[in-house]
CSV table of C-alpha atoms in Angstrom, one decimal:
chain,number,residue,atom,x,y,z
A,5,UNK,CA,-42.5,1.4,-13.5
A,6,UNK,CA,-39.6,-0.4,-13.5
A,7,UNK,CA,-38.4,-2.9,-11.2
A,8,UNK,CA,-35.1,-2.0,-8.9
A,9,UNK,CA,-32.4,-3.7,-10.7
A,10,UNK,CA,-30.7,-6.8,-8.0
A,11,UNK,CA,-27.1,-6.3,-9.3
A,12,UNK,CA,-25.2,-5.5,-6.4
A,13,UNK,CA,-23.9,-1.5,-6.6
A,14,UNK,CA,-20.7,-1.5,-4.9
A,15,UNK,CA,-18.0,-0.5,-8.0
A,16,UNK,CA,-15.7,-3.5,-8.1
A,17,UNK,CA,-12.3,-2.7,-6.3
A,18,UNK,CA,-9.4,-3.0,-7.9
A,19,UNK,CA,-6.5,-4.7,-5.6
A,20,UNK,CA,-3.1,-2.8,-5.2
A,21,UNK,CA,-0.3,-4.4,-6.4
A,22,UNK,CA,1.6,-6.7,-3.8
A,23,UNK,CA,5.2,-5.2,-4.3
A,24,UNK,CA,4.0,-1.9,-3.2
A,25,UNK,CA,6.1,-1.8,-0.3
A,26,UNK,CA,7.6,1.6,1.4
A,27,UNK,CA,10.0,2.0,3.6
A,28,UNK,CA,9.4,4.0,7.2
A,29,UNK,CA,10.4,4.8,10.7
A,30,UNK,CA,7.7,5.0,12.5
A,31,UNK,CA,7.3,4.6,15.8
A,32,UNK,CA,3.9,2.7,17.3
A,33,UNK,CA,3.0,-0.1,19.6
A,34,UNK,CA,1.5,-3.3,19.7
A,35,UNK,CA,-0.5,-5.4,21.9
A,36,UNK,CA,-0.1,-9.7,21.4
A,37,UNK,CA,-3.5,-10.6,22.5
A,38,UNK,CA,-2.2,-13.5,24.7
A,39,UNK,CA,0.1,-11.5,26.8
A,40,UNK,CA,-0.9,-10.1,30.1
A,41,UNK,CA,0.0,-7.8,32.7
A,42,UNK,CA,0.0,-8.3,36.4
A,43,UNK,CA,-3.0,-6.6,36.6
A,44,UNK,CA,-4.7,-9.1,34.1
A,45,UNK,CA,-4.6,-6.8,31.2
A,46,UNK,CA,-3.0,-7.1,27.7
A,47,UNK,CA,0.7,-5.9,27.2
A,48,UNK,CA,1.4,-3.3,25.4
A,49,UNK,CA,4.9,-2.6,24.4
A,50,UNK,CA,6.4,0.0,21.8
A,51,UNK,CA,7.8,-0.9,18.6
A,52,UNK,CA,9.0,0.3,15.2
A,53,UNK,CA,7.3,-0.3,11.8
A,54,UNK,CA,9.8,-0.6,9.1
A,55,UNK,CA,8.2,-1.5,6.1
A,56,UNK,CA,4.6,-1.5,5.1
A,57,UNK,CA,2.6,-2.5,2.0
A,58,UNK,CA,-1.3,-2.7,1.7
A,59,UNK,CA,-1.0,-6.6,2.6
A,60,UNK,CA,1.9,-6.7,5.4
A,61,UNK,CA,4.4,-4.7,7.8
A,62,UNK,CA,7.9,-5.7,9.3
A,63,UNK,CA,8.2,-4.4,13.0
A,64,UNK,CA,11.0,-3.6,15.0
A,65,UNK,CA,10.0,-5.1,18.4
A,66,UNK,CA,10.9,-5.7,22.0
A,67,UNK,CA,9.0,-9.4,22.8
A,68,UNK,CA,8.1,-11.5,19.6
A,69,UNK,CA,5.3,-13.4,19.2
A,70,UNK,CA,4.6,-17.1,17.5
A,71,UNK,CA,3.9,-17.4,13.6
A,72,UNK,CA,0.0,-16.7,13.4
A,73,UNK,CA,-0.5,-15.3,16.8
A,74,UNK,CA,-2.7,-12.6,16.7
A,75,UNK,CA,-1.4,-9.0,17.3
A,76,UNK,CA,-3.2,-5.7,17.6
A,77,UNK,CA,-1.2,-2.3,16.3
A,78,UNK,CA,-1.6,1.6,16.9
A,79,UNK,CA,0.4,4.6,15.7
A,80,UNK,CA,-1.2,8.3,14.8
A,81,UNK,CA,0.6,7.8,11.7
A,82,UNK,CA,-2.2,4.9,10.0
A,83,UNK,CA,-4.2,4.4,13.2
A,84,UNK,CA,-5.6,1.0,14.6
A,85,UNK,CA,-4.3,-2.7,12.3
A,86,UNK,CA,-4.8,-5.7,13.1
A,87,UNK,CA,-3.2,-9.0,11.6
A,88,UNK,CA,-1.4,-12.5,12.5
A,89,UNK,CA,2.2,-13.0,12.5
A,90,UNK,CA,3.3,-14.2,9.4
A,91,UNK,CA,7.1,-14.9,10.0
A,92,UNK,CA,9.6,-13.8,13.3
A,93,UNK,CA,12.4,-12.6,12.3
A,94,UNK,CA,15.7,-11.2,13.9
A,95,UNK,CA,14.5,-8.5,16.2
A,96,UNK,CA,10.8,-8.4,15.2
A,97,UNK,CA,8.4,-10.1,12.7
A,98,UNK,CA,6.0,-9.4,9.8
A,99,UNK,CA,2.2,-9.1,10.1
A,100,UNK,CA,0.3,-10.3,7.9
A,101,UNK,CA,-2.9,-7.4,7.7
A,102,UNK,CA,-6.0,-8.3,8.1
A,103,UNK,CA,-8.7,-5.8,5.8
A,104,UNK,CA,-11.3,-6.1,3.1
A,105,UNK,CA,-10.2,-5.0,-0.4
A,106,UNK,CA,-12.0,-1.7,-0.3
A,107,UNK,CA,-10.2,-1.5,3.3
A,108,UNK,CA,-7.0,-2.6,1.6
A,109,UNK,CA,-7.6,0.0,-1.6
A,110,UNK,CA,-8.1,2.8,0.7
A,111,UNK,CA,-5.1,1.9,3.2
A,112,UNK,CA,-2.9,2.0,-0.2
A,113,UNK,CA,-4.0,5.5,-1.4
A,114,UNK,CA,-3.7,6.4,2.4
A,115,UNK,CA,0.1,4.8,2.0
A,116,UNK,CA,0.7,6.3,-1.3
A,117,UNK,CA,0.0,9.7,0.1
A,118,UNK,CA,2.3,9.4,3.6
A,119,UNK,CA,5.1,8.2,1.5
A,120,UNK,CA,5.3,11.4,-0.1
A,121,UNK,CA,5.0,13.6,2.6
A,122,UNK,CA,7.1,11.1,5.5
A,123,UNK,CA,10.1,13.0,5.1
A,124,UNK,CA,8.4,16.5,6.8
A,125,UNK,CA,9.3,16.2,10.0
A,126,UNK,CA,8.0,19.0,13.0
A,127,UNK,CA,9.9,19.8,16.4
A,128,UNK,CA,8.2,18.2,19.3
A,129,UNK,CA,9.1,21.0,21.4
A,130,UNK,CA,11.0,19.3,24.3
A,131,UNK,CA,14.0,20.6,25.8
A,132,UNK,CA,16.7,18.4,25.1
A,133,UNK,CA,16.2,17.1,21.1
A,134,UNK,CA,15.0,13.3,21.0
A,135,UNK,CA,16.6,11.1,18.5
A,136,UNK,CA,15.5,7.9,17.0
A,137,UNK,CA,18.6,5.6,17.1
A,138,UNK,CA,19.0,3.3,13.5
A,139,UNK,CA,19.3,0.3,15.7
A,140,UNK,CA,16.6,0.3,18.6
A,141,UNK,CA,17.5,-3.2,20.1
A,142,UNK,CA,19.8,-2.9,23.4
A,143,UNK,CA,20.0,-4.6,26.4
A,144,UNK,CA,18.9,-3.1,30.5
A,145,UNK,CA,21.6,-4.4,32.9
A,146,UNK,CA,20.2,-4.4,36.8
A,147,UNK,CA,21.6,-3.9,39.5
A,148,UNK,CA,21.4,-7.7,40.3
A,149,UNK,CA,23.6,-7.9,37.7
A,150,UNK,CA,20.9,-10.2,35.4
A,151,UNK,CA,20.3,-8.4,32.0
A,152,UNK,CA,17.0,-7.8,29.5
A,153,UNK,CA,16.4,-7.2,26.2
A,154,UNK,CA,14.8,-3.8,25.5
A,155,UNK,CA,13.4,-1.9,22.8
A,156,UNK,CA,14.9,1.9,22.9
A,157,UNK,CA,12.1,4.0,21.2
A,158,UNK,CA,13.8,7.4,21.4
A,159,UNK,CA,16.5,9.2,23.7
A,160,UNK,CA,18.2,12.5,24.6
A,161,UNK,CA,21.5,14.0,26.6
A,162,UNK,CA,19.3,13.3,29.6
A,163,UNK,CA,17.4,10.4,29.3
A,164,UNK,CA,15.8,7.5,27.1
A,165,UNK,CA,12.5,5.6,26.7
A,166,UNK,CA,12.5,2.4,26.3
A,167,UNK,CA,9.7,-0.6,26.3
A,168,UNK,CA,10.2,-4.3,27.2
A,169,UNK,CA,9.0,-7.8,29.4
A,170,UNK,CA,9.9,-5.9,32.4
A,171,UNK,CA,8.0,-3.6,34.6
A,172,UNK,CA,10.2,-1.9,37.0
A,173,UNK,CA,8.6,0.4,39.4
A,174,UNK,CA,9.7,4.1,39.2
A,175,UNK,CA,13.4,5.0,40.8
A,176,UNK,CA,14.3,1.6,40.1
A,177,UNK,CA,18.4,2.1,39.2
A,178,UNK,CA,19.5,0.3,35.9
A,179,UNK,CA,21.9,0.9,32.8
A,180,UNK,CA,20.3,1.5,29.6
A,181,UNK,CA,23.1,-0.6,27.2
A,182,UNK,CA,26.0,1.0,28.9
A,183,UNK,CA,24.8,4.5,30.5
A,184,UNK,CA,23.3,4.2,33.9
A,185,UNK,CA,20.2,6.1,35.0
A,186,UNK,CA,16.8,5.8,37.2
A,187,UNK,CA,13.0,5.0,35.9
A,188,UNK,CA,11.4,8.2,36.8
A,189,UNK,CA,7.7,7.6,34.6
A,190,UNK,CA,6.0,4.8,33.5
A,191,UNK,CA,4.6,5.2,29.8
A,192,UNK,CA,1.7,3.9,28.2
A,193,UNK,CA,3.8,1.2,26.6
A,194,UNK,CA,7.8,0.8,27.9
A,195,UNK,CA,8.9,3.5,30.8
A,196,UNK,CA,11.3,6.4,30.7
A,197,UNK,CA,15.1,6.1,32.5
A,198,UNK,CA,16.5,9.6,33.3
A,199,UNK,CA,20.4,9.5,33.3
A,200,UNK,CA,22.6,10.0,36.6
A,201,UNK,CA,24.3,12.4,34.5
A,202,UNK,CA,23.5,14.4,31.1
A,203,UNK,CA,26.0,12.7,28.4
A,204,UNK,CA,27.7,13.7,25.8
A,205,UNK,CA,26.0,13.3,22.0
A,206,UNK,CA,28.7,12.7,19.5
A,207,UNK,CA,28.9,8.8,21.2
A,208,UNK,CA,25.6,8.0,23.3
A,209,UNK,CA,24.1,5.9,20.9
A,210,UNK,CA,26.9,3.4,21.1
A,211,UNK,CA,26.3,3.9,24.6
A,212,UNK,CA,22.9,2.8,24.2
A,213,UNK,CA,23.1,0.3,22.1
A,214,UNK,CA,24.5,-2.6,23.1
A,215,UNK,CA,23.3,-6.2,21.9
């Protein structure tokens, strides 16, 4: 009979290119390993990806990390990556992904295939529409008067969500850039700030944004 041959059987894998970059807005959060919480836990704040290739992503994030610090990242959109920091950059940094090339081959047909479809977008359902602002870095003024940098994931007429270094507890009063409002929930990463007043839509995002 003959013998069982000892060539490996895994097909060889054929890299994707390294320029095969896409850009997206989509919303996620990370996790830099060497950040805790009070409670001895890691942090977890929300960010933004806004490119993505097999090999790296550029984030949009609240609190930055050192060049090859090692960062954990979630969104429903390509699930659990992991990586180092490459390079900080204004406003967020690149991550260098971590994967195998048959983990790498299969993340690019998985990116291949959201790129075409990114642009179908469903209702979430909520009352008051949520909008994604182009810019997401702003700043939370207290009523101390001391300010902090934030990370505005989404907002409405009524309210925003935002994620950063702080932890206020809920009905702590603060302005969101330049509209002022109340924590009323804490969320898994960054809390939610329900505004004194509903405002106006044409101009709340340069309410909201401010640097």
């Amino acid at each position: 009979m003959p013998q069982a041959s000892t060539v490996p059987t895994n097909d060889p894998v054929t890299a994707p290119p390294r320029d095969a970059s896409i850009n997206v807005c989509v919303a996620g959060h990370y996790i830099l390993t060497k950040r805790y919480d009070s409670r001895g836990k890691p942090r977890k704040f929300s960010c933004r990806i806004m490119t993505i290739s097999p090999y790296e992503m550029s984030l949009a994030v609240p609190v930055s990390g050192f060049k090859g610090e090692r960062v954990i990242f979630n969104c429903e959109e390509f699930g659990t990556l992991e990586g180092n920091i490459e390079r900080v950059t204004v406003g967020g940094f690149i991550l260098k992904l971590v994967m195998n090339d048959k983990e790498r081959a299969k993340f690019a047909a998985k990116l291949e295939w959201f790129n075409q479809v990114q642009n179908n977008v469903a209702s979430d359902g909520r009352e008051h529409k949520r909008i994604v602002p182009k810019n997401p870095h702003s700043t939370l003024l207290l009523a101390d008067g001391s300010s902090v940098r934030c990370f505005v994931v989404d907002y409405s007429v009524s309210g925003v969500a935002v994620s950063a270094e702080l932890e206020p507890k809920v009905g702590t009063p603060l302005a969101v850039g330049k509209v002022v409002g109340r924590v009323v929930r804490n969320l898994s990463a960054g809390f939610a700030v329900k505004f004194i007043e509903p405002q106006e839509p044409g101009h709340l995002e340069r309410l909201i944004i401010q640097a």
